[in-house]
Amino acid sequence: MAKKLNARQKREQQQQKMHEKRSVKLENARSNRIKADAGIHAPENGSGMNQSDSAWVPVEKTFRQWPVETNEANITDDGFVLMVENLSPLHLGSGQADVNIDADVVHDDCGLPYFPSKRLKGLIYESGLEVLEMLEACGAKVYTRENWDELFCHGVEAECRLIMPNLYLEDYENMRREWHELMTCFPDMFQPIDVLEAYTSIRYQTKIDEATGVAADTSLRNMRVVEANQLFCGSVRLRAGGREHMEMLALALQNLQRAGGKRNRGFGELKCTMLQNGRNIQQVLIKNAWQRGSLA
């Protein structure tokens, strides 16, 4: 037991050292860049950062205000921007592991985590089936299984089609460009693993031996998780779609509340929002769908 505790403490100490090392790297990179641009003055707005400097330092996470709702007249049926926020740590497994990590998360070549489109599309499909069961149980006829399968092309051919992209972190293009510049100019200090560790952490778990009440031998495992309150965004398109398809998706996204591994242990809690022109269209679509189902 003491050996296991020592091993775990060593891993935690290594993680702490890596975080401290990354912070030092960021500060050194910024200092070097400021020295290189010694002739450039700070902006008049008093922010303390030159426009040149901002291209070399990762964008800091800013306060996000959730958009206000819109009315039905302003909604179109050709697509929407989907925002997914993880309210608790999220494990989107990549199927890869190494000597330090038993279960890693998906990420791009710069180390930025993202939400894979196929996985998200499957979650939305299953969520829609759950909604359909709940609607049938209360006697509301909003849509049928055939309608839902047509939208996702599950065993049927139809004109309408849902085109789902990968969802990337908020302000992804700027962050990716800035991280890439850092890795290009300071390859000894910045690697994709350093970027990944800026948005993730390692969680440990073990199995308790029921007979002894202590940790079972060789049962210590770990996994990487995306830290809570990250915002993933992407533009979803509907080909030959209609208002009923938008309403069906709104219901399914409202019902989608968890994703990823260990979701029965509190991980992967989600909040999904549909936007058009910066306005929330989800609640309006849900209200219309419910009214239509009640009148059927």
PDB file of C-alpha atoms in Angstrom:
ATOM      1  CA  MET A   1       0.000   0.000   0.000  1.00  0.00           C
ATOM      2  CA  ALA A   2       2.847   2.385   0.866  1.00  0.00           C
ATOM      3  CA  LYS A   3       4.477   1.685  -2.493  1.00  0.00           C
ATOM      4  CA  LYS A   4       1.262   2.589  -4.307  1.00  0.00           C
ATOM      5  CA  LEU A   5       0.918   5.828  -2.375  1.00  0.00           C
ATOM      6  CA  ASN A   6       4.526   6.705  -3.115  1.00  0.00           C
ATOM      7  CA  ALA A   7       4.016   6.037  -6.831  1.00  0.00           C
ATOM      8  CA  ARG A   8       0.911   8.187  -6.881  1.00  0.00           C
ATOM      9  CA  GLN A   9       2.641  10.990  -4.978  1.00  0.00           C
ATOM     10  CA  LYS A  10       5.522  10.884  -7.435  1.00  0.00           C
ATOM     11  CA  ARG A  11       3.130  11.183 -10.372  1.00  0.00           C
ATOM     12  CA  GLU A  12       1.333  14.104  -8.762  1.00  0.00           C
ATOM     13  CA  GLN A  13       4.650  15.812  -8.059  1.00  0.00           C
ATOM     14  CA  GLN A  14       5.681  15.291 -11.682  1.00  0.00           C
ATOM     15  CA  GLN A  15       2.426  16.849 -12.875  1.00  0.00           C
ATOM     16  CA  GLN A  16       2.937  19.829 -10.578  1.00  0.00           C
ATOM     17  CA  LYS A  17       6.487  20.301 -11.849  1.00  0.00           C
ATOM     18  CA  MET A  18       5.252  20.143 -15.453  1.00  0.00           C
ATOM     19  CA  HIS A  19       2.647  22.837 -14.778  1.00  0.00           C
ATOM     20  CA  GLU A  20       5.259  25.054 -13.102  1.00  0.00           C
ATOM     21  CA  LYS A  21       7.667  24.459 -15.956  1.00  0.00           C
ATOM     22  CA  ARG A  22       5.039  25.428 -18.530  1.00  0.00           C
ATOM     23  CA  SER A  23       4.296  28.667 -16.664  1.00  0.00           C
ATOM     24  CA  VAL A  24       7.992  29.547 -16.654  1.00  0.00           C
ATOM     25  CA  LYS A  25       8.191  28.799 -20.380  1.00  0.00           C
ATOM     26  CA  LEU A  26       5.275  31.104 -21.137  1.00  0.00           C
ATOM     27  CA  GLU A  27       6.812  33.926 -19.112  1.00  0.00           C
ATOM     28  CA  ASN A  28      10.254  33.457 -20.694  1.00  0.00           C
ATOM     29  CA  ALA A  29       8.780  33.379 -24.204  1.00  0.00           C
ATOM     30  CA  ARG A  30       6.870  36.555 -23.585  1.00  0.00           C
ATOM     31  CA  SER A  31       9.929  38.284 -22.097  1.00  0.00           C
ATOM     32  CA  ASN A  32      12.070  37.252 -25.070  1.00  0.00           C
ATOM     33  CA  ARG A  33       9.507  38.550 -27.500  1.00  0.00           C
ATOM     34  CA  ILE A  34       9.230  41.889 -25.685  1.00  0.00           C
ATOM     35  CA  LYS A  35      13.026  42.250 -25.738  1.00  0.00           C
ATOM     36  CA  ALA A  36      13.096  41.469 -29.472  1.00  0.00           C
ATOM     37  CA  ASP A  37      10.509  44.186 -30.106  1.00  0.00           C
ATOM     38  CA  ALA A  38      12.161  46.700 -27.785  1.00  0.00           C
ATOM     39  CA  GLY A  39      11.295  49.615 -30.040  1.00  0.00           C
ATOM     40  CA  ILE A  40       7.540  49.016 -29.862  1.00  0.00           C
ATOM     41  CA  HIS A  41       5.546  50.997 -27.275  1.00  0.00           C
ATOM     42  CA  ALA A  42       2.516  49.864 -25.303  1.00  0.00           C
ATOM     43  CA  PRO A  43      -0.895  50.813 -26.759  1.00  0.00           C
ATOM     44  CA  GLU A  44      -2.659  53.927 -25.570  1.00  0.00           C
ATOM     45  CA  ASN A  45      -5.556  51.947 -24.095  1.00  0.00           C
ATOM     46  CA  GLY A  46      -3.275  50.975 -21.191  1.00  0.00           C
ATOM     47  CA  SER A  47      -3.712  47.231 -21.666  1.00  0.00           C
ATOM     48  CA  GLY A  48       0.029  46.728 -21.219  1.00  0.00           C
ATOM     49  CA  MET A  49       0.326  44.466 -24.292  1.00  0.00           C
ATOM     50  CA  ASN A  50       1.436  45.421 -27.780  1.00  0.00           C
ATOM     51  CA  GLN A  51      -0.425  44.171 -30.809  1.00  0.00           C
ATOM     52  CA  SER A  52       2.802  42.435 -31.767  1.00  0.00           C
ATOM     53  CA  ASP A  53       2.995  40.757 -28.353  1.00  0.00           C
ATOM     54  CA  SER A  54      -0.544  39.404 -28.568  1.00  0.00           C
ATOM     55  CA  ALA A  55       0.429  37.273 -31.566  1.00  0.00           C
ATOM     56  CA  TRP A  56       2.931  35.393 -29.431  1.00  0.00           C
ATOM     57  CA  VAL A  57       1.025  34.816 -26.234  1.00  0.00           C
ATOM     58  CA  PRO A  58      -1.954  32.382 -26.045  1.00  0.00           C
ATOM     59  CA  VAL A  59      -5.279  34.169 -25.893  1.00  0.00           C
ATOM     60  CA  GLU A  60      -6.560  34.385 -22.357  1.00  0.00           C
ATOM     61  CA  LYS A  61     -10.025  33.017 -21.652  1.00  0.00           C
ATOM     62  CA  THR A  62     -12.503  35.902 -21.547  1.00  0.00           C
ATOM     63  CA  PHE A  63     -15.856  36.210 -19.809  1.00  0.00           C
ATOM     64  CA  ARG A  64     -18.645  34.773 -21.942  1.00  0.00           C
ATOM     65  CA  GLN A  65     -22.188  36.049 -21.824  1.00  0.00           C
ATOM     66  CA  TRP A  66     -24.797  33.601 -23.110  1.00  0.00           C
ATOM     67  CA  PRO A  67     -26.824  35.153 -25.965  1.00  0.00           C
ATOM     68  CA  VAL A  68     -30.426  36.318 -25.660  1.00  0.00           C
ATOM     69  CA  GLU A  69     -33.266  34.437 -27.307  1.00  0.00           C
ATOM     70  CA  THR A  70     -34.703  35.380 -30.689  1.00  0.00           C
ATOM     71  CA  ASN A  71     -38.215  35.140 -32.157  1.00  0.00           C
ATOM     72  CA  GLU A  72     -39.524  32.609 -34.654  1.00  0.00           C
ATOM     73  CA  ALA A  73     -39.636  35.062 -37.568  1.00  0.00           C
ATOM     74  CA  ASN A  74     -35.823  35.421 -37.522  1.00  0.00           C
ATOM     75  CA  ILE A  75     -35.054  31.670 -37.631  1.00  0.00           C
ATOM     76  CA  THR A  76     -33.915  29.999 -40.851  1.00  0.00           C
ATOM     77  CA  ASP A  77     -33.865  26.258 -41.504  1.00  0.00           C
ATOM     78  CA  ASP A  78     -30.490  25.833 -43.214  1.00  0.00           C
ATOM     79  CA  GLY A  79     -28.315  25.423 -40.130  1.00  0.00           C
ATOM     80  CA  PHE A  80     -27.022  26.970 -36.931  1.00  0.00           C
ATOM     81  CA  VAL A  81     -23.963  27.458 -34.752  1.00  0.00           C
ATOM     82  CA  LEU A  82     -23.731  24.828 -32.041  1.00  0.00           C
ATOM     83  CA  MET A  83     -22.035  25.694 -28.753  1.00  0.00           C
ATOM     84  CA  VAL A  84     -21.257  22.905 -26.291  1.00  0.00           C
ATOM     85  CA  GLU A  85     -19.870  23.760 -22.864  1.00  0.00           C
ATOM     86  CA  ASN A  86     -18.582  21.050 -20.556  1.00  0.00           C
ATOM     87  CA  LEU A  87     -19.803  21.896 -17.061  1.00  0.00           C
ATOM     88  CA  SER A  88     -17.600  19.194 -15.522  1.00  0.00           C
ATOM     89  CA  PRO A  89     -14.304  17.557 -16.601  1.00  0.00           C
ATOM     90  CA  LEU A  90     -14.739  15.777 -19.933  1.00  0.00           C
ATOM     91  CA  HIS A  91     -12.963  12.653 -21.203  1.00  0.00           C
ATOM     92  CA  LEU A  92     -13.231  12.242 -24.979  1.00  0.00           C
ATOM     93  CA  GLY A  93     -10.991   9.231 -25.378  1.00  0.00           C
ATOM     94  CA  SER A  94      -8.576   8.966 -28.279  1.00  0.00           C
ATOM     95  CA  GLY A  95      -7.902   5.246 -27.786  1.00  0.00           C
ATOM     96  CA  GLN A  96      -4.227   6.053 -27.288  1.00  0.00           C
ATOM     97  CA  ALA A  97      -2.037   5.575 -24.240  1.00  0.00           C
ATOM     98  CA  ASP A  98       1.625   5.670 -23.229  1.00  0.00           C
ATOM     99  CA  VAL A  99       3.778   4.896 -20.219  1.00  0.00           C
ATOM    100  CA  ASN A 100       2.394   7.911 -18.338  1.00  0.00           C
ATOM    101  CA  ILE A 101      -1.248   8.089 -19.490  1.00  0.00           C
ATOM    102  CA  ASP A 102      -3.604   5.117 -19.552  1.00  0.00           C
ATOM    103  CA  ALA A 103      -6.355   6.954 -21.488  1.00  0.00           C
ATOM    104  CA  ASP A 104      -5.677  10.130 -23.459  1.00  0.00           C
ATOM    105  CA  VAL A 105      -8.116  12.601 -25.063  1.00  0.00           C
ATOM    106  CA  VAL A 106      -8.511  13.559 -28.724  1.00  0.00           C
ATOM    107  CA  HIS A 107      -6.584  16.649 -29.807  1.00  0.00           C
ATOM    108  CA  ASP A 108      -5.201  18.250 -32.950  1.00  0.00           C
ATOM    109  CA  ASP A 109      -1.552  18.380 -34.023  1.00  0.00           C
ATOM    110  CA  CYS A 110      -0.985  21.485 -31.883  1.00  0.00           C
ATOM    111  CA  GLY A 111      -2.355  19.801 -28.765  1.00  0.00           C
ATOM    112  CA  LEU A 112      -5.729  21.604 -28.666  1.00  0.00           C
ATOM    113  CA  PRO A 113      -8.604  19.281 -27.613  1.00  0.00           C
ATOM    114  CA  TYR A 114     -11.750  19.111 -29.753  1.00  0.00           C
ATOM    115  CA  PHE A 115     -15.123  17.348 -29.913  1.00  0.00           C
ATOM    116  CA  PRO A 116     -15.178  14.782 -32.793  1.00  0.00           C
ATOM    117  CA  SER A 117     -18.123  15.171 -35.176  1.00  0.00           C
ATOM    118  CA  LYS A 118     -18.996  11.460 -35.479  1.00  0.00           C
ATOM    119  CA  ARG A 119     -19.086  11.024 -31.729  1.00  0.00           C
ATOM    120  CA  LEU A 120     -21.244  14.120 -31.251  1.00  0.00           C
ATOM    121  CA  LYS A 121     -23.604  13.104 -34.045  1.00  0.00           C
ATOM    122  CA  GLY A 122     -24.087   9.687 -32.446  1.00  0.00           C
ATOM    123  CA  LEU A 123     -24.806  11.278 -29.060  1.00  0.00           C
ATOM    124  CA  ILE A 124     -27.412  13.591 -30.611  1.00  0.00           C
ATOM    125  CA  TYR A 125     -29.049  10.664 -32.392  1.00  0.00           C
ATOM    126  CA  GLU A 126     -29.349   8.628 -29.195  1.00  0.00           C
ATOM    127  CA  SER A 127     -30.615  11.676 -27.318  1.00  0.00           C
ATOM    128  CA  GLY A 128     -33.309  12.177 -29.958  1.00  0.00           C
ATOM    129  CA  LEU A 129     -34.496   8.594 -29.512  1.00  0.00           C
ATOM    130  CA  GLU A 130     -34.821   9.199 -25.766  1.00  0.00           C
ATOM    131  CA  VAL A 131     -36.880  12.323 -26.449  1.00  0.00           C
ATOM    132  CA  LEU A 132     -39.096  10.360 -28.836  1.00  0.00           C
ATOM    133  CA  GLU A 133     -39.795   7.761 -26.143  1.00  0.00           C
ATOM    134  CA  MET A 134     -40.685  10.497 -23.636  1.00  0.00           C
ATOM    135  CA  LEU A 135     -42.998  12.233 -26.117  1.00  0.00           C
ATOM    136  CA  GLU A 136     -44.771   8.987 -26.975  1.00  0.00           C
ATOM    137  CA  ALA A 137     -45.212   8.224 -23.264  1.00  0.00           C
ATOM    138  CA  CYS A 138     -47.043  11.532 -22.725  1.00  0.00           C
ATOM    139  CA  GLY A 139     -49.061  11.303 -25.953  1.00  0.00           C
ATOM    140  CA  ALA A 140     -47.358  14.157 -27.832  1.00  0.00           C
ATOM    141  CA  LYS A 141     -46.702  13.595 -31.544  1.00  0.00           C
ATOM    142  CA  VAL A 142     -43.875  15.921 -32.471  1.00  0.00           C
ATOM    143  CA  TYR A 143     -41.969  13.577 -34.797  1.00  0.00           C
ATOM    144  CA  THR A 144     -41.611   9.885 -35.571  1.00  0.00           C
ATOM    145  CA  ARG A 145     -38.737   7.424 -35.608  1.00  0.00           C
ATOM    146  CA  GLU A 146     -38.817   7.534 -39.419  1.00  0.00           C
ATOM    147  CA  ASN A 147     -38.386  11.320 -39.403  1.00  0.00           C
ATOM    148  CA  TRP A 148     -35.415  11.038 -37.075  1.00  0.00           C
ATOM    149  CA  ASP A 149     -33.747   8.233 -39.038  1.00  0.00           C
ATOM    150  CA  GLU A 150     -34.135  10.208 -42.276  1.00  0.00           C
ATOM    151  CA  LEU A 151     -32.294  13.190 -40.822  1.00  0.00           C
ATOM    152  CA  PHE A 152     -29.359  10.981 -39.754  1.00  0.00           C
ATOM    153  CA  CYS A 153     -29.545   8.649 -42.775  1.00  0.00           C
ATOM    154  CA  HIS A 154     -29.991   5.599 -40.556  1.00  0.00           C
ATOM    155  CA  GLY A 155     -31.031   2.834 -42.930  1.00  0.00           C
ATOM    156  CA  VAL A 156     -33.100   5.175 -45.128  1.00  0.00           C
ATOM    157  CA  GLU A 157     -32.472   7.461 -48.080  1.00  0.00           C
ATOM    158  CA  ALA A 158     -33.782  11.006 -47.839  1.00  0.00           C
ATOM    159  CA  GLU A 159     -33.134  14.445 -49.297  1.00  0.00           C
ATOM    160  CA  CYS A 160     -32.573  16.086 -45.921  1.00  0.00           C
ATOM    161  CA  ARG A 161     -29.217  15.533 -44.291  1.00  0.00           C
ATOM    162  CA  LEU A 162     -27.464  16.745 -41.149  1.00  0.00           C
ATOM    163  CA  ILE A 163     -23.862  17.853 -41.726  1.00  0.00           C
ATOM    164  CA  MET A 164     -21.996  17.931 -38.415  1.00  0.00           C
ATOM    165  CA  PRO A 165     -18.417  19.301 -38.152  1.00  0.00           C
ATOM    166  CA  ASN A 166     -15.839  18.786 -35.438  1.00  0.00           C
ATOM    167  CA  LEU A 167     -16.378  21.272 -32.618  1.00  0.00           C
ATOM    168  CA  TYR A 168     -13.292  23.251 -31.668  1.00  0.00           C
ATOM    169  CA  LEU A 169     -12.481  25.490 -28.726  1.00  0.00           C
ATOM    170  CA  GLU A 170     -13.754  29.049 -28.709  1.00  0.00           C
ATOM    171  CA  ASP A 171     -11.467  31.334 -30.749  1.00  0.00           C
ATOM    172  CA  TYR A 172      -9.723  28.213 -32.066  1.00  0.00           C
ATOM    173  CA  GLU A 173      -8.115  29.760 -35.151  1.00  0.00           C
ATOM    174  CA  ASN A 174      -6.353  32.502 -33.181  1.00  0.00           C
ATOM    175  CA  MET A 175      -5.239  30.126 -30.436  1.00  0.00           C
ATOM    176  CA  ARG A 176      -3.942  27.597 -32.934  1.00  0.00           C
ATOM    177  CA  ARG A 177      -2.016  30.251 -34.855  1.00  0.00           C
ATOM    178  CA  GLU A 178      -0.435  31.661 -31.712  1.00  0.00           C
ATOM    179  CA  TRP A 179       0.492  28.269 -30.256  1.00  0.00           C
ATOM    180  CA  HIS A 180       1.954  27.252 -33.620  1.00  0.00           C
ATOM    181  CA  GLU A 181       4.090  30.396 -33.718  1.00  0.00           C
ATOM    182  CA  LEU A 182       5.345  29.705 -30.208  1.00  0.00           C
ATOM    183  CA  MET A 183       6.272  26.124 -31.113  1.00  0.00           C
ATOM    184  CA  THR A 184       7.989  27.309 -34.297  1.00  0.00           C
ATOM    185  CA  CYS A 185      10.036  30.042 -32.624  1.00  0.00           C
ATOM    186  CA  PHE A 186      10.724  28.247 -29.345  1.00  0.00           C
ATOM    187  CA  PRO A 187      10.749  24.513 -30.193  1.00  0.00           C
ATOM    188  CA  ASP A 188      12.824  23.673 -27.121  1.00  0.00           C
ATOM    189  CA  MET A 189      10.239  25.195 -24.803  1.00  0.00           C
ATOM    190  CA  PHE A 190       6.891  24.484 -26.504  1.00  0.00           C
ATOM    191  CA  GLN A 191       5.588  21.169 -27.793  1.00  0.00           C
ATOM    192  CA  PRO A 192       2.014  19.892 -28.403  1.00  0.00           C
ATOM    193  CA  ILE A 193       2.047  18.171 -25.008  1.00  0.00           C
ATOM    194  CA  ASP A 194       2.610  21.569 -23.349  1.00  0.00           C
ATOM    195  CA  VAL A 195      -0.442  22.961 -25.139  1.00  0.00           C
ATOM    196  CA  LEU A 196      -2.535  19.931 -24.232  1.00  0.00           C
ATOM    197  CA  GLU A 197      -1.595  20.217 -20.559  1.00  0.00           C
ATOM    198  CA  ALA A 198      -2.795  23.844 -20.547  1.00  0.00           C
ATOM    199  CA  TYR A 199      -6.382  22.668 -21.144  1.00  0.00           C
ATOM    200  CA  THR A 200      -6.393  19.288 -19.415  1.00  0.00           C
ATOM    201  CA  SER A 201      -5.480  17.502 -16.191  1.00  0.00           C
ATOM    202  CA  ILE A 202      -4.832  13.921 -15.072  1.00  0.00           C
ATOM    203  CA  ARG A 203      -7.291  12.047 -12.849  1.00  0.00           C
ATOM    204  CA  TYR A 204      -6.349   8.897 -10.927  1.00  0.00           C
ATOM    205  CA  GLN A 205      -8.528   6.028  -9.779  1.00  0.00           C
ATOM    206  CA  THR A 206      -8.097   2.634  -8.191  1.00  0.00           C
ATOM    207  CA  LYS A 207     -10.145  -0.447  -7.409  1.00  0.00           C
ATOM    208  CA  ILE A 208     -11.035  -1.371  -3.838  1.00  0.00           C
ATOM    209  CA  ASP A 209     -10.611  -5.000  -2.871  1.00  0.00           C
ATOM    210  CA  GLU A 210     -13.945  -5.990  -1.282  1.00  0.00           C
ATOM    211  CA  ALA A 211     -12.287  -8.606   0.896  1.00  0.00           C
ATOM    212  CA  THR A 212      -9.619  -6.361   2.421  1.00  0.00           C
ATOM    213  CA  GLY A 213     -11.204  -2.916   1.987  1.00  0.00           C
ATOM    214  CA  VAL A 214      -7.992  -1.473   0.552  1.00  0.00           C
ATOM    215  CA  ALA A 215      -6.787  -0.772  -2.962  1.00  0.00           C
ATOM    216  CA  ALA A 216      -6.327  -3.880  -5.082  1.00  0.00           C
ATOM    217  CA  ASP A 217      -2.870  -4.671  -6.354  1.00  0.00           C
ATOM    218  CA  THR A 218      -1.903  -3.154  -9.754  1.00  0.00           C
ATOM    219  CA  SER A 219      -5.293  -1.396  -9.978  1.00  0.00           C
ATOM    220  CA  LEU A 220      -4.084   2.224 -10.096  1.00  0.00           C
ATOM    221  CA  ARG A 221      -5.168   3.839 -13.391  1.00  0.00           C
ATOM    222  CA  ASN A 222      -5.296   7.365 -14.748  1.00  0.00           C
ATOM    223  CA  MET A 223      -6.942   9.279 -17.563  1.00  0.00           C
ATOM    224  CA  ARG A 224      -6.667  12.723 -19.063  1.00  0.00           C
ATOM    225  CA  VAL A 225      -9.710  15.008 -18.947  1.00  0.00           C
ATOM    226  CA  VAL A 226     -10.500  18.371 -20.508  1.00  0.00           C
ATOM    227  CA  GLU A 227     -10.949  20.903 -17.719  1.00  0.00           C
ATOM    228  CA  ALA A 228     -14.482  22.117 -17.021  1.00  0.00           C
ATOM    229  CA  ASN A 229     -16.044  25.228 -18.589  1.00  0.00           C
ATOM    230  CA  GLN A 230     -14.423  24.907 -21.997  1.00  0.00           C
ATOM    231  CA  LEU A 231     -16.585  26.052 -24.919  1.00  0.00           C
ATOM    232  CA  PHE A 232     -16.610  24.030 -28.154  1.00  0.00           C
ATOM    233  CA  CYS A 233     -18.159  25.621 -31.262  1.00  0.00           C
ATOM    234  CA  GLY A 234     -18.998  24.632 -34.838  1.00  0.00           C
ATOM    235  CA  SER A 235     -21.373  25.431 -37.711  1.00  0.00           C
ATOM    236  CA  VAL A 236     -23.992  22.729 -38.277  1.00  0.00           C
ATOM    237  CA  ARG A 237     -25.681  22.613 -41.703  1.00  0.00           C
ATOM    238  CA  LEU A 238     -29.022  21.177 -42.764  1.00  0.00           C
ATOM    239  CA  ARG A 239     -29.313  20.154 -46.393  1.00  0.00           C
ATOM    240  CA  ALA A 240     -32.929  20.315 -47.648  1.00  0.00           C
ATOM    241  CA  GLY A 241     -34.074  20.649 -44.049  1.00  0.00           C
ATOM    242  CA  GLY A 242     -37.263  22.156 -42.679  1.00  0.00           C
ATOM    243  CA  ARG A 243     -38.570  23.706 -39.488  1.00  0.00           C
ATOM    244  CA  GLU A 244     -39.574  20.306 -38.110  1.00  0.00           C
ATOM    245  CA  HIS A 245     -35.957  19.139 -38.398  1.00  0.00           C
ATOM    246  CA  MET A 246     -34.726  22.193 -36.505  1.00  0.00           C
ATOM    247  CA  GLU A 247     -37.284  21.531 -33.774  1.00  0.00           C
ATOM    248  CA  MET A 248     -36.267  17.887 -33.514  1.00  0.00           C
ATOM    249  CA  LEU A 249     -32.617  18.848 -33.128  1.00  0.00           C
ATOM    250  CA  ALA A 250     -33.493  21.467 -30.502  1.00  0.00           C
ATOM    251  CA  LEU A 251     -35.271  18.836 -28.408  1.00  0.00           C
ATOM    252  CA  ALA A 252     -32.409  16.349 -28.762  1.00  0.00           C
ATOM    253  CA  LEU A 253     -29.752  18.927 -27.843  1.00  0.00           C
ATOM    254  CA  GLN A 254     -31.754  20.075 -24.840  1.00  0.00           C
ATOM    255  CA  ASN A 255     -31.888  16.469 -23.648  1.00  0.00           C
ATOM    256  CA  LEU A 256     -28.180  15.810 -24.295  1.00  0.00           C
ATOM    257  CA  GLN A 257     -26.581  16.365 -20.898  1.00  0.00           C
ATOM    258  CA  ARG A 258     -23.541  14.061 -20.681  1.00  0.00           C
ATOM    259  CA  ALA A 259     -20.818  12.708 -22.937  1.00  0.00           C
ATOM    260  CA  GLY A 260     -17.487  10.906 -22.780  1.00  0.00           C
ATOM    261  CA  GLY A 261     -16.051   8.438 -20.318  1.00  0.00           C
ATOM    262  CA  LYS A 262     -16.994   8.072 -16.638  1.00  0.00           C
ATOM    263  CA  ARG A 263     -20.200  10.027 -17.180  1.00  0.00           C
ATOM    264  CA  ASN A 264     -21.857   8.006 -14.389  1.00  0.00           C
ATOM    265  CA  ARG A 265     -19.166   9.352 -12.026  1.00  0.00           C
ATOM    266  CA  GLY A 266     -19.947  13.023 -12.640  1.00  0.00           C
ATOM    267  CA  PHE A 267     -17.751  13.568 -15.681  1.00  0.00           C
ATOM    268  CA  GLY A 268     -18.891  14.975 -19.019  1.00  0.00           C
ATOM    269  CA  GLU A 269     -21.834  17.175 -18.010  1.00  0.00           C
ATOM    270  CA  LEU A 270     -22.794  19.322 -21.024  1.00  0.00           C
ATOM    271  CA  LYS A 271     -24.804  22.382 -21.941  1.00  0.00           C
ATOM    272  CA  CYS A 272     -25.775  22.697 -25.624  1.00  0.00           C
ATOM    273  CA  THR A 273     -26.998  25.899 -27.290  1.00  0.00           C
ATOM    274  CA  MET A 274     -28.200  26.588 -30.853  1.00  0.00           C
ATOM    275  CA  LEU A 275     -27.414  30.034 -32.283  1.00  0.00           C
ATOM    276  CA  GLN A 276     -28.257  32.043 -35.374  1.00  0.00           C
ATOM    277  CA  ASN A 277     -26.794  35.520 -35.825  1.00  0.00           C
ATOM    278  CA  GLY A 278     -25.560  35.398 -32.248  1.00  0.00           C
ATOM    279  CA  ARG A 279     -29.017  34.728 -30.791  1.00  0.00           C
ATOM    280  CA  ASN A 280     -30.344  31.668 -28.969  1.00  0.00           C
ATOM    281  CA  ILE A 281     -32.974  29.916 -31.107  1.00  0.00           C
ATOM    282  CA  GLN A 282     -33.211  26.706 -29.098  1.00  0.00           C
ATOM    283  CA  GLN A 283     -35.958  27.573 -26.610  1.00  0.00           C
ATOM    284  CA  VAL A 284     -38.193  29.092 -29.296  1.00  0.00           C
ATOM    285  CA  LEU A 285     -37.928  25.896 -31.378  1.00  0.00           C
ATOM    286  CA  ILE A 286     -38.671  23.713 -28.349  1.00  0.00           C
ATOM    287  CA  LYS A 287     -41.737  25.783 -27.476  1.00  0.00           C
ATOM    288  CA  ASN A 288     -43.072  25.549 -31.031  1.00  0.00           C
ATOM    289  CA  ALA A 289     -42.420  21.797 -31.173  1.00  0.00           C
ATOM    290  CA  TRP A 290     -44.274  21.228 -27.917  1.00  0.00           C
ATOM    291  CA  GLN A 291     -47.248  23.314 -29.060  1.00  0.00           C
ATOM    292  CA  ARG A 292     -47.417  21.430 -32.343  1.00  0.00           C
ATOM    293  CA  GLY A 293     -47.253  18.092 -30.526  1.00  0.00           C
ATOM    294  CA  SER A 294     -49.964  19.092 -28.063  1.00  0.00           C
ATOM    295  CA  LEU A 295     -52.346  20.055 -30.882  1.00  0.00           C
ATOM    296  CA  ALA A 296     -51.758  16.864 -32.872  1.00  0.00           C
TER     297      ALA A 296
END
